[in-house]
Amino acid sequence: MMLKRALQNLRVPSESKRKRISGTVYDKTCAIDLCAEASGAHRKRKREQFSIIDKNVKLKKQQTAKDSNSVDKRVASMDYISQLPDTVIHIILSLLRSTKDAARTSILSKRWRDMWISFSVLTFDQRTFQELEGVQSMENCNEVFKQFIDKSLQSHLDRKLGIYKFVLHLTSYDPALVHHMERWFGIATENNAKELGFHVHVKGTRRYILPKNVFAAEGITGLRLQGCKLETCSIIKLPHLQKLYLRNLRVDQQIIMNLISSCPLIDDLRLIQCSGLSCLDISSLLKLDRVEVHCCNVLKKIDITAPSLQAFWYCGKKQVSCKINLKDCESLKRLTLEDSRMTNNQFHGRFFSFPLLEKLELSNCLKLTNIRIGSHRLNRLVLRGCKNLEEAEIDTPNLLSFEYQGDKFPFSFLNPKCLKEVKLSFAPMEDRKLKLNLKSEPLWFPKLREFLGKFDHKGLKLVVRTSKNVIIHEDFGEILLSTCGGLKIEMVQSSVGTEELLDISLHKGHPQTLSIMSSSSSEFPKLVHEKIINRKEDPTCCTSNNPNNKCWRHFLKDAKMVNLKAAKGKNDSESMAWLKSRPNANEIACFRLDWKSDKDGRKASR
């Protein structure tokens, strides 16, 4: 088109002009040649321009790649962990379990070598220290331990470092340490320590007395005491204390009253295995958020008035009945009760007093027989070991999580469709104690199937485990329940990956079979087949040398897919024989699992 327009617009020179141009004849053929030549020259210039642009782009890409590689090399060679601020490193060290673990961080880099000595969260544990140092004599151990604490504290003073938390664990009674303890706690409080911990693990009647300067540490916000002796002290100056934990102490109402009246900001109070306290009365702590009372053997009455209380946990002794009165605690959201003497009426009186309750946990409540749990706010419910519970009506339309441990299924759910997480664990029962129906199943199996059948199966998978077999239900058409060993059922979201689902199914025990119930169009059995059959012989997923910390992949010796209808039944295991007897056995994808044995020839277990 461009050439046509050029020819149309081309003017042939006149005769006179042609004469002035020697050796040139202008006719239409010549014009075409000139136009083609011009067009070729134009295309050539364009190609040269594009060639230059391409070269520039390639040069830029090469330079970018070089820069990226150099950055990657710099990143790879850069020691980020050594560039962390001291405060961040101290927080990391504070999350470690012991001083021994903190000392091990010294191999990370030169900067970390002495960092654990300047650690602002100082925990000195005589048990782990003796293990670490290999000190045989108790007397020598105490002396070396004392010198170690002195050296660490002096290092802090020399470097002008603060102490955020000071914790002392003692395992033996030594009168020579009394003076040093008071000095150590004094140094901690003078350096603005926010949390103090004193834990005495000494058997016998001789106990360390808590240094008096602890009660004068006005800046501390947390105090944890265990196994020491508290002397009656009328002068307590802890105006900023928020967390108070007392464990294995002898206390009375007067000591508790003195502490509470002097610490108005307490929001977390925990009493664990404390003796001497018969009545706990709390009414002046306006910011109280959490209270825990565990195994206080003579405690007969708990009376708490706290409008801001969010969580209450009570674990009682079997021999003692305790009257619990939570006045004006209508903000309570989390309630945990482990009370073997609590009756049905007592439970109903406590439960329906808290309209905002979101989590309820009942453990070993042996006198509960017939209860009703109704709440529009409750989203998590846990029941464990309530052996005599015969009927529990549950009307909780917004319940998201349900966990149960027992030997039967005594529940009637009015609306369980919102549940996203279900964990059921049934203890194995002896055949002579089993009450069976016409299908040779426990009488409560139909009730359990009815409950499981109420869910939206499209978004869920069901894992049914016993000691001998695991069945993963993707299709809930017929739910297979076995009485072989303890029955455990877990409902998970369909979005959970195949590997994670196998971890859930095989993380405890080593079953003889793994089976899958799914539709014929499902790809899930193929994915499981790929993960199990094509697994690595020497997995590298778990680096720990402790067998208890390794996953099932390290113990699985062999796995084979089995056609239940075609397989011969002479040497079938009990679980395999049970699967073959199912009416829909041809719809089950089944894997026979063979596990490694230890030196004694027994099945390797964790």
XYZ file of C-alpha atoms in Angstrom, residues 107-383:
277
model
C 28.718 -21.484 69.370
C 26.537 -19.476 66.964
C 29.001 -16.636 66.489
C 31.660 -14.565 68.239
C 29.070 -12.028 69.366
C 26.900 -14.716 70.949
C 29.861 -16.247 72.759
C 29.470 -14.130 75.877
C 25.951 -12.867 75.220
C 24.324 -15.487 77.412
C 26.428 -14.265 80.365
C 24.987 -10.765 79.899
C 21.514 -12.238 79.454
C 18.964 -9.851 80.975
C 16.618 -12.762 81.743
C 18.736 -14.617 84.278
C 17.639 -18.143 85.237
C 19.917 -20.101 87.564
C 18.838 -23.728 87.988
C 20.895 -25.881 90.333
C 19.576 -29.083 88.742
C 20.668 -28.385 85.170
C 23.829 -26.666 86.391
C 24.967 -29.771 88.240
C 24.241 -31.806 85.128
C 26.178 -29.382 82.947
C 29.217 -29.095 85.193
C 29.331 -32.748 86.205
C 29.926 -31.877 89.854
C 29.655 -34.979 92.024
C 29.889 -33.547 95.564
C 26.843 -31.583 96.736
C 29.088 -29.262 98.742
C 31.276 -28.565 95.737
C 28.182 -28.117 93.583
C 26.799 -25.425 95.898
C 30.112 -23.576 95.932
C 30.570 -23.682 92.145
C 26.935 -22.707 91.654
C 27.329 -19.730 94.004
C 30.477 -18.568 92.195
C 28.739 -18.875 88.849
C 25.837 -16.644 89.966
C 28.229 -14.100 91.487
C 30.248 -13.963 88.268
C 27.159 -13.540 86.072
C 25.699 -10.766 88.243
C 29.076 -8.994 88.440
C 29.294 -9.121 84.648
C 25.956 -7.313 84.483
C 27.110 -4.676 86.935
C 30.393 -4.118 85.091
C 28.611 -3.736 81.756
C 25.904 -1.571 83.300
C 23.240 -3.934 82.008
C 19.746 -4.101 83.463
C 18.012 -7.265 84.660
C 14.525 -7.860 83.348
C 13.901 -11.206 85.053
C 15.720 -13.067 87.838
C 14.819 -16.709 88.582
C 16.506 -18.997 91.111
C 15.966 -22.786 91.401
C 17.508 -24.587 94.384
C 17.573 -28.364 94.914
C 19.295 -28.686 98.283
C 19.132 -26.884 101.611
C 22.363 -25.082 102.513
C 22.318 -22.472 105.323
C 25.403 -20.862 103.779
C 23.295 -19.777 100.769
C 20.776 -17.751 102.815
C 22.929 -14.626 102.985
C 23.803 -14.884 99.286
C 20.150 -15.268 98.272
C 19.195 -11.984 99.904
C 22.131 -10.280 98.172
C 21.243 -11.768 94.766
C 17.605 -10.678 94.961
C 18.777 -7.279 96.183
C 21.009 -6.832 93.125
C 18.126 -7.862 90.843
C 15.657 -5.381 92.355
C 18.232 -2.563 92.438
C 18.719 -3.105 88.703
C 14.991 -2.646 88.077
C 14.058 -6.302 87.626
C 10.433 -6.656 86.512
C 9.945 -10.351 87.330
C 11.274 -12.484 90.187
C 11.075 -16.235 90.637
C 12.162 -18.350 93.617
C 11.668 -22.126 93.304
C 12.824 -24.525 96.030
C 12.796 -28.251 95.198
C 13.831 -29.562 98.629
C 12.207 -32.541 100.351
C 11.818 -32.516 104.097
C 10.854 -29.945 106.702
C 13.754 -27.523 106.229
C 12.822 -24.767 103.820
C 14.359 -21.511 102.729
C 12.591 -18.385 103.932
C 11.793 -15.912 101.189
C 14.198 -12.926 101.537
C 12.319 -9.942 102.958
C 13.686 -7.539 100.350
C 11.483 -9.294 97.753
C 8.366 -7.798 99.377
C 9.970 -4.362 99.094
C 10.707 -4.602 95.359
C 8.342 -1.838 94.284
C 9.141 -2.130 90.566
C 8.359 -5.813 89.970
C 5.308 -6.822 87.919
C 5.588 -10.614 88.267
C 6.349 -12.846 91.268
C 6.548 -16.663 91.163
C 7.220 -18.540 94.413
C 7.508 -22.312 94.933
C 8.470 -24.471 97.904
C 9.795 -21.679 100.107
C 8.484 -20.382 103.411
C 6.565 -17.131 103.718
C 6.832 -15.315 107.020
C 3.924 -13.130 108.039
C 4.893 -9.683 106.828
C 2.729 -6.628 107.409
C 4.904 -4.345 105.277
C 4.507 -5.291 101.609
C 5.350 -2.726 98.932
C 4.465 -4.223 95.558
C 2.268 -1.513 94.006
C 2.957 -2.598 90.395
C 2.601 -6.371 90.819
C 0.341 -7.903 88.158
C 1.103 -11.646 88.180
C 1.318 -13.647 91.416
C 1.936 -17.422 91.269
C 2.200 -19.422 94.527
C 3.031 -23.144 94.343
C 3.607 -25.724 97.083
C 3.510 -23.105 99.839
C 1.883 -23.004 103.230
C -0.337 -19.939 103.294
C -3.383 -18.776 105.206
C -6.104 -16.219 104.648
C -4.107 -13.506 106.444
C -1.084 -13.850 104.146
C -3.325 -13.778 101.058
C -5.193 -10.728 102.372
C -1.921 -8.887 103.054
C -0.721 -9.609 99.511
C -3.994 -8.635 97.852
C -4.421 -5.410 99.824
C -0.852 -4.349 98.963
C -1.031 -5.299 95.266
C -4.124 -3.617 93.788
C -3.024 -4.194 90.148
C -2.964 -8.022 90.247
C -4.644 -9.386 87.101
C -3.370 -13.000 87.208
C -3.507 -15.025 90.456
C -2.598 -18.735 90.646
C -2.536 -20.972 93.723
C -1.195 -24.482 93.115
C -0.878 -27.200 95.794
C -0.958 -24.651 98.584
C -1.751 -25.924 102.090
C -3.220 -24.150 105.109
C -5.784 -22.113 103.151
C -9.392 -23.022 103.945
C -11.105 -19.962 102.461
C -10.162 -17.784 99.497
C -11.983 -14.451 99.533
C -11.176 -11.890 96.818
C -13.140 -8.701 96.341
C -10.760 -5.735 95.991
C -8.866 -6.591 92.807
C -10.646 -4.506 90.194
C -8.304 -5.556 87.354
C -8.365 -9.287 88.080
C -8.481 -11.130 84.745
C -7.495 -14.736 85.556
C -7.676 -16.992 88.638
C -6.404 -20.573 88.917
C -6.748 -22.798 91.993
C -5.235 -26.304 91.793
C -5.231 -29.032 94.451
C -5.273 -26.871 97.582
C -6.063 -29.745 99.952
C -8.031 -28.003 102.729
C -9.743 -25.318 100.656
C -13.508 -25.451 101.295
C -14.727 -22.116 99.990
C -13.894 -19.759 97.117
C -15.634 -16.403 97.051
C -14.617 -14.031 94.242
C -16.148 -10.688 93.354
C -14.393 -9.414 90.233
C -16.356 -7.703 87.424
C -13.350 -7.907 85.055
C -12.639 -11.646 85.540
C -12.232 -13.409 82.171
C -10.891 -16.867 83.087
C -11.395 -19.193 86.086
C -9.786 -22.627 86.471
C -10.517 -24.848 89.461
C -9.009 -28.300 90.070
C -10.179 -29.816 93.353
C -9.116 -32.673 95.580
C -11.290 -35.798 95.632
C -11.551 -35.809 99.426
C -12.692 -32.193 99.835
C -15.849 -30.502 98.633
C -15.391 -26.823 97.790
C -18.165 -24.260 97.515
C -17.463 -21.866 94.644
C -19.180 -18.499 94.465
C -18.213 -16.158 91.630
C -20.212 -13.033 92.419
C -20.626 -10.359 89.777
C -18.278 -12.203 87.397
C -20.616 -11.824 84.445
C -17.692 -11.021 82.100
C -16.287 -14.554 82.476
C -15.414 -16.091 79.099
C -13.331 -19.183 79.958
C -14.369 -21.688 82.655
C -12.412 -24.869 83.487
C -13.667 -27.188 86.247
C -12.098 -30.398 87.491
C -14.286 -31.229 90.454
C -15.147 -34.846 91.222
C -17.730 -33.781 93.826
C -19.697 -31.290 91.695
C -23.340 -32.330 91.251
C -25.698 -31.671 88.325
C -27.434 -28.801 90.183
C -24.122 -27.214 91.172
C -22.928 -27.300 87.571
C -26.130 -25.719 86.236
C -25.918 -22.999 88.877
C -22.377 -22.148 87.852
C -22.731 -22.461 84.092
C -25.875 -20.397 83.566
C -24.459 -17.537 85.657
C -22.091 -16.563 82.843
C -23.949 -15.359 79.735
C -20.727 -14.370 77.916
C -18.976 -17.731 78.333
C -17.016 -18.796 75.228
C -15.028 -21.804 76.448
C -16.139 -24.550 78.850
C -13.941 -27.445 79.953
C -15.090 -30.192 82.343
C -12.617 -32.864 83.504
C -13.136 -35.826 85.859
C -16.466 -34.508 87.121
C -17.563 -37.918 88.373
C -20.915 -36.918 89.886
C -22.314 -35.437 86.691
C -24.996 -37.723 85.256
C -27.501 -35.597 83.345
C -26.698 -32.037 82.254
C -27.764 -29.418 79.756
C -25.380 -26.988 78.070
C -27.121 -24.185 76.201
C -25.403 -21.019 75.003
C -25.318 -18.839 71.903
C -21.802 -17.591 72.669
C -20.034 -20.847 73.518
C -17.514 -21.718 70.770
C -15.358 -24.398 72.448
C -16.468 -27.329 74.599
C -14.192 -29.960 76.187
C -15.336 -32.924 78.318
